[in-house]
mmCIF file of C-alpha atoms in Angstrom:
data_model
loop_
_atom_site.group_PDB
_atom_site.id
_atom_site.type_symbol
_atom_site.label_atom_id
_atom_site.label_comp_id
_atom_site.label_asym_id
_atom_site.label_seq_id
_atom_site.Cartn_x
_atom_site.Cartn_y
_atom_site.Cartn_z
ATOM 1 C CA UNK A 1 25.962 -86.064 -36.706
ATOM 2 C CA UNK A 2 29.288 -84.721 -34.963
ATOM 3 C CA UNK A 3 33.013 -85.316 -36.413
ATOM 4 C CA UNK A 4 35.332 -85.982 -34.458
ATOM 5 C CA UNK A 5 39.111 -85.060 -35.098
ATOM 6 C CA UNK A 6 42.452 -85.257 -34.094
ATOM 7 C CA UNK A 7 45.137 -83.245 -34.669
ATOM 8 C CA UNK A 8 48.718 -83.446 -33.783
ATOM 9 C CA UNK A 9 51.461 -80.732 -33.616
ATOM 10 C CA UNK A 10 54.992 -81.042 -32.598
ATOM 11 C CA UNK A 11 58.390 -79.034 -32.550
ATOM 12 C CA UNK A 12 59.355 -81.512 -35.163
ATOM 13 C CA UNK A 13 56.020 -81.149 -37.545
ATOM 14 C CA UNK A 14 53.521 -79.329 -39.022
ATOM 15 C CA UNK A 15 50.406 -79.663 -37.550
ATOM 16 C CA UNK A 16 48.246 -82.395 -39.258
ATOM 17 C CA UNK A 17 44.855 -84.540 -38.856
ATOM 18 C CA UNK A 18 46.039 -87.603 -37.485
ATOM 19 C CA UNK A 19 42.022 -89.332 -37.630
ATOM 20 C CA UNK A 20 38.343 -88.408 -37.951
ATOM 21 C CA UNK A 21 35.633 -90.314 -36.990
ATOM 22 C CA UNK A 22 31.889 -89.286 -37.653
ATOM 23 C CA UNK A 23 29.546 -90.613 -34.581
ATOM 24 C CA UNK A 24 25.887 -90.113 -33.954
ATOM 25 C CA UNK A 25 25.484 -88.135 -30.963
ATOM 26 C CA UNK A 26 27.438 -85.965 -28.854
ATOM 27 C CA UNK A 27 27.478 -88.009 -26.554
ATOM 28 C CA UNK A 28 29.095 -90.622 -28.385
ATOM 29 C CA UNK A 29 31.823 -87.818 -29.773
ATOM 30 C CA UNK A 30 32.346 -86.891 -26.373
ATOM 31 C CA UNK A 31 32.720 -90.960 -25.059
ATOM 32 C CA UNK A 32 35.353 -91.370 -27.990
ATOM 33 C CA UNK A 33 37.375 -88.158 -27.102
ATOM 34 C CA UNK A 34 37.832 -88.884 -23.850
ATOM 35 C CA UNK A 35 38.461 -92.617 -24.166
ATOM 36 C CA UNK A 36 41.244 -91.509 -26.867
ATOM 37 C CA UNK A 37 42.825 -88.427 -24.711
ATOM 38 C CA UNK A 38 43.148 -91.743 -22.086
ATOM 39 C CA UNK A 39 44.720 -93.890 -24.151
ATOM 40 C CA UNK A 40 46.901 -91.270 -25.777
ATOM 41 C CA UNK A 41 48.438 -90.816 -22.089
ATOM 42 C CA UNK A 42 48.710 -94.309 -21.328
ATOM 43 C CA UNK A 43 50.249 -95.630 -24.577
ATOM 44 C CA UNK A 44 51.689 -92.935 -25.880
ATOM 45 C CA UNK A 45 52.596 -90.570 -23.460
ATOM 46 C CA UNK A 46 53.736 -92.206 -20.408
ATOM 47 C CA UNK A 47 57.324 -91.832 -20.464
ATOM 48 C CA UNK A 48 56.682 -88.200 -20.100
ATOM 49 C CA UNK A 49 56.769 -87.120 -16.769
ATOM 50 C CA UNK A 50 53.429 -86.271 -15.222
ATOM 51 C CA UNK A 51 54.023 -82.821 -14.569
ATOM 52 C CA UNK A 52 55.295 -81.890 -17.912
ATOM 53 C CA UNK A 53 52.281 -82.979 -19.687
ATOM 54 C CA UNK A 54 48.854 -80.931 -19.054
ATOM 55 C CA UNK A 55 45.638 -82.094 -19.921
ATOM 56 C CA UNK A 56 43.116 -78.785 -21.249
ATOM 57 C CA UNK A 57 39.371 -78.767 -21.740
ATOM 58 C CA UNK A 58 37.436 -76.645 -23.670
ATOM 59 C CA UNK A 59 34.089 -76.748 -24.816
ATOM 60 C CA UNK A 60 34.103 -78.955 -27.532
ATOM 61 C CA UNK A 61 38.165 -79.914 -27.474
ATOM 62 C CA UNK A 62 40.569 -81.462 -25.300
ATOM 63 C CA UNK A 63 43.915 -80.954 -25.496
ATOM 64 C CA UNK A 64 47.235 -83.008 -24.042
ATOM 65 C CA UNK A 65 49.631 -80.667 -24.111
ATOM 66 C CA UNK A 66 53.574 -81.654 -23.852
ATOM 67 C CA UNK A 67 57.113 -79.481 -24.009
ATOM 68 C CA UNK A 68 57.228 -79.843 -27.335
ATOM 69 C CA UNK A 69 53.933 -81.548 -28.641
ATOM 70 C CA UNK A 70 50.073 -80.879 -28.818
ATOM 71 C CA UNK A 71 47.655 -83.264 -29.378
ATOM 72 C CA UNK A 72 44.111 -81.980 -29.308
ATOM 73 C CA UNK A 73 40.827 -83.709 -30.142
ATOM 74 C CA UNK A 74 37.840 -81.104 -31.504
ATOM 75 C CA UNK A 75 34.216 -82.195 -31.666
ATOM 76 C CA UNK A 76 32.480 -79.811 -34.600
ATOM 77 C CA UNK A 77 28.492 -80.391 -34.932
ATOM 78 C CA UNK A 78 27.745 -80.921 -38.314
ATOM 79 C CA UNK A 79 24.244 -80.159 -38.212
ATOM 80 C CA UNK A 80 25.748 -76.562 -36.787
ATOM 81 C CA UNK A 81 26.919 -76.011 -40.685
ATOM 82 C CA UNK A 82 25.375 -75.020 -43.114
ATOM 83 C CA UNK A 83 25.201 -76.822 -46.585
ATOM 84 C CA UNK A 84 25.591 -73.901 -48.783
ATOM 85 C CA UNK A 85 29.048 -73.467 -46.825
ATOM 86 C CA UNK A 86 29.926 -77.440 -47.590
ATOM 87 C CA UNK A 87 32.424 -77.536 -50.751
ATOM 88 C CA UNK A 88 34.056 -74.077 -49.349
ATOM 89 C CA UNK A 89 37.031 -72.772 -47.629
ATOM 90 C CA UNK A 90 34.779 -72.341 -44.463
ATOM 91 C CA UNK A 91 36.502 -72.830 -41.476
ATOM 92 C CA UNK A 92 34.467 -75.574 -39.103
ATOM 93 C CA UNK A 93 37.315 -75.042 -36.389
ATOM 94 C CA UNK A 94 38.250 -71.677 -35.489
ATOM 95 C CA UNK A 95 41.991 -70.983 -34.839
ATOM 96 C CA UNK A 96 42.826 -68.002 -32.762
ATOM 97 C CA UNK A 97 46.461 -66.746 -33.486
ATOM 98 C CA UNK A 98 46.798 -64.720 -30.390
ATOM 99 C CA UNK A 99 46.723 -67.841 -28.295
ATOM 100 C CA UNK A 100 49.017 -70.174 -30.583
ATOM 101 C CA UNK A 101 51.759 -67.023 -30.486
ATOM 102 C CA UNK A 102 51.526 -66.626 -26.678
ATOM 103 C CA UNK A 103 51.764 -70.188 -26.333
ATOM 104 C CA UNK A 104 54.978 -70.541 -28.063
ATOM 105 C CA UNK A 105 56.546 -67.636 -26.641
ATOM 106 C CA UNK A 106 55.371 -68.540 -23.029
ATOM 107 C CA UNK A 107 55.700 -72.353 -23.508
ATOM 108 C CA UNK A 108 59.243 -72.159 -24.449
ATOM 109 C CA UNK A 109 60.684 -70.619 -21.722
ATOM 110 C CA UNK A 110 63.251 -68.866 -23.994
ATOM 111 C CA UNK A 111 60.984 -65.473 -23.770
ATOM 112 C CA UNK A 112 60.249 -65.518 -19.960
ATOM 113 C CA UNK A 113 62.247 -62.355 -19.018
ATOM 114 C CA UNK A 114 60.900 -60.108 -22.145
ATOM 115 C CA UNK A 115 57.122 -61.341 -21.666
ATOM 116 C CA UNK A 116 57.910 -60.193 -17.796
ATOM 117 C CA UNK A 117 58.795 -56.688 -19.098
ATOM 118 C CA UNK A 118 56.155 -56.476 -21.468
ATOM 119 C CA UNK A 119 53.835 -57.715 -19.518
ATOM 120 C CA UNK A 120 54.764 -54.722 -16.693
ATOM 121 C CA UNK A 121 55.018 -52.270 -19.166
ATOM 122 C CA UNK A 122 51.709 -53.124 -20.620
ATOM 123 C CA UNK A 123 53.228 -53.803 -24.062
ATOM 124 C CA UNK A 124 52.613 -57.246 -24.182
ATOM 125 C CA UNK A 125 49.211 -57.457 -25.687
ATOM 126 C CA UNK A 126 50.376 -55.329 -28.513
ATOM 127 C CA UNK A 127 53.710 -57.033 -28.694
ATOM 128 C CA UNK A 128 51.820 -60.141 -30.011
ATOM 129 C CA UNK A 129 48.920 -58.053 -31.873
ATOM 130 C CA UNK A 130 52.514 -57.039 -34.094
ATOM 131 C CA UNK A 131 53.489 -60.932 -34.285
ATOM 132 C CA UNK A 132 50.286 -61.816 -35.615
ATOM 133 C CA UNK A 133 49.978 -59.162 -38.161
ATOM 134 C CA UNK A 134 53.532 -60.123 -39.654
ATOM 135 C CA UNK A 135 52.670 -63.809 -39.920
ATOM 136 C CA UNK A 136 51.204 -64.573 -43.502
ATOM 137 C CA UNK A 137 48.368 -67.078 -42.116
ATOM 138 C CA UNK A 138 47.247 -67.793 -45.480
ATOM 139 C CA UNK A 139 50.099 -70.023 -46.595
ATOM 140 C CA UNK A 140 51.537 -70.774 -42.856
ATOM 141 C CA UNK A 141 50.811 -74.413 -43.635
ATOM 142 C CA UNK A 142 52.975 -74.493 -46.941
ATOM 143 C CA UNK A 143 55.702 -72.458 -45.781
ATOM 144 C CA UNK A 144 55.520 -74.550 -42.193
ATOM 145 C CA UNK A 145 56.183 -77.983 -44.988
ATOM 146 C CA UNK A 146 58.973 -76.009 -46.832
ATOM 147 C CA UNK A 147 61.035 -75.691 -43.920
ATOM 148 C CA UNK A 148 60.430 -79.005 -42.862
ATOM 149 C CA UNK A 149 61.319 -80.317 -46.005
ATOM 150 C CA UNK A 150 64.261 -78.038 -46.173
ATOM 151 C CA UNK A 151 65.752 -79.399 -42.368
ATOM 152 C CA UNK A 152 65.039 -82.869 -44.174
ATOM 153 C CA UNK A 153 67.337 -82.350 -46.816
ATOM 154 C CA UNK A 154 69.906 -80.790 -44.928
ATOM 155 C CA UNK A 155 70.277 -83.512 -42.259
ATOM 156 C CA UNK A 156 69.977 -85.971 -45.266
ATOM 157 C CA UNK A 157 73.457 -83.663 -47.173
ATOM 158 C CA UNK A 158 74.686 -83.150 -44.112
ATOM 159 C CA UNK A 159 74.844 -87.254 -43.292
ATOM 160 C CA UNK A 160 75.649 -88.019 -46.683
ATOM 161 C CA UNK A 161 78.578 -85.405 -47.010
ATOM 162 C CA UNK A 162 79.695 -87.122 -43.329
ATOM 163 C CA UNK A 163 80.624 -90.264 -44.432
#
């Protein structure tokens, strides 16, 4: 049995599952994520320009990648877990923190010049080792919805208080 899900990110939310779909074989998973990644660039994102949207492989993901979106599609075997880990806080998908702070330094553009000198000084790699231990992963997620909320409200006062 493999699951496979989708999750979306974007400068403008949180990341989130947007669907999961359980399918016999990989096969099958790997059939659905492709034929999804396809229509997620035909119907979704096609008035993005073709060369500011990138299309990534791994070996069980695929990932469109935007200016200011991911979507990504991960294939997890479930008979690769183990059923005394079911019911826990085991994580099925690994995240690796390194590569989700380089890519928003580097993918913004904002950083170019610093990550230059960092990179020449040889600086870099610790530079985001420093990023990542000053980042409370553990409650990421919750404090990623406070702030979202909290940009809600104050474009709701700040309309309201317009007119």
């Amino acid at each position: 049995m493999f699951l496979l899900q989708n999750v979306y990110t974007s400068n403008e939310s949180a990341s989130y599952v947007v669907s999961s779909k359980l399918l016999q074989t990989l096969k099958a998973a790997i059939k659905e994520r492709d034929d999804a990644v396809e229509d997620a660039i035909v119907n979704h994102y096609s008035d993005y320009n073709e060369d500011s949207i990138d299309v990534q492989e791994g070996t069980n993901s695929k990932c469109i990648c935007g200016p200011d979106f991911m979507d990504v599609w991960f294939i997890t075997n479930l008979n690769d877990v183990d059923s005394d880990d079911l019911g826990t806080d085991y994580p099925i998908v690994e995240v690796n923190p390194e590569d989700d702070i380089k890519y928003v330094l580097e993918e913004s553009g904002a950083y170019d010049e610093e990550i230059k000198r960092m990179t020449e000084n040889g600086t870099y790699e610790e530079f985001v080792r420093k990023v990542k231990e000053h980042i409370d992963w553990n409650n990421l997620q919750g404090r990623m919805i406070l702030a979202e909320n909290e940009a809600i409200s104050a474009a709701i006062d700040a309309i309201i208080n317009k007119g």
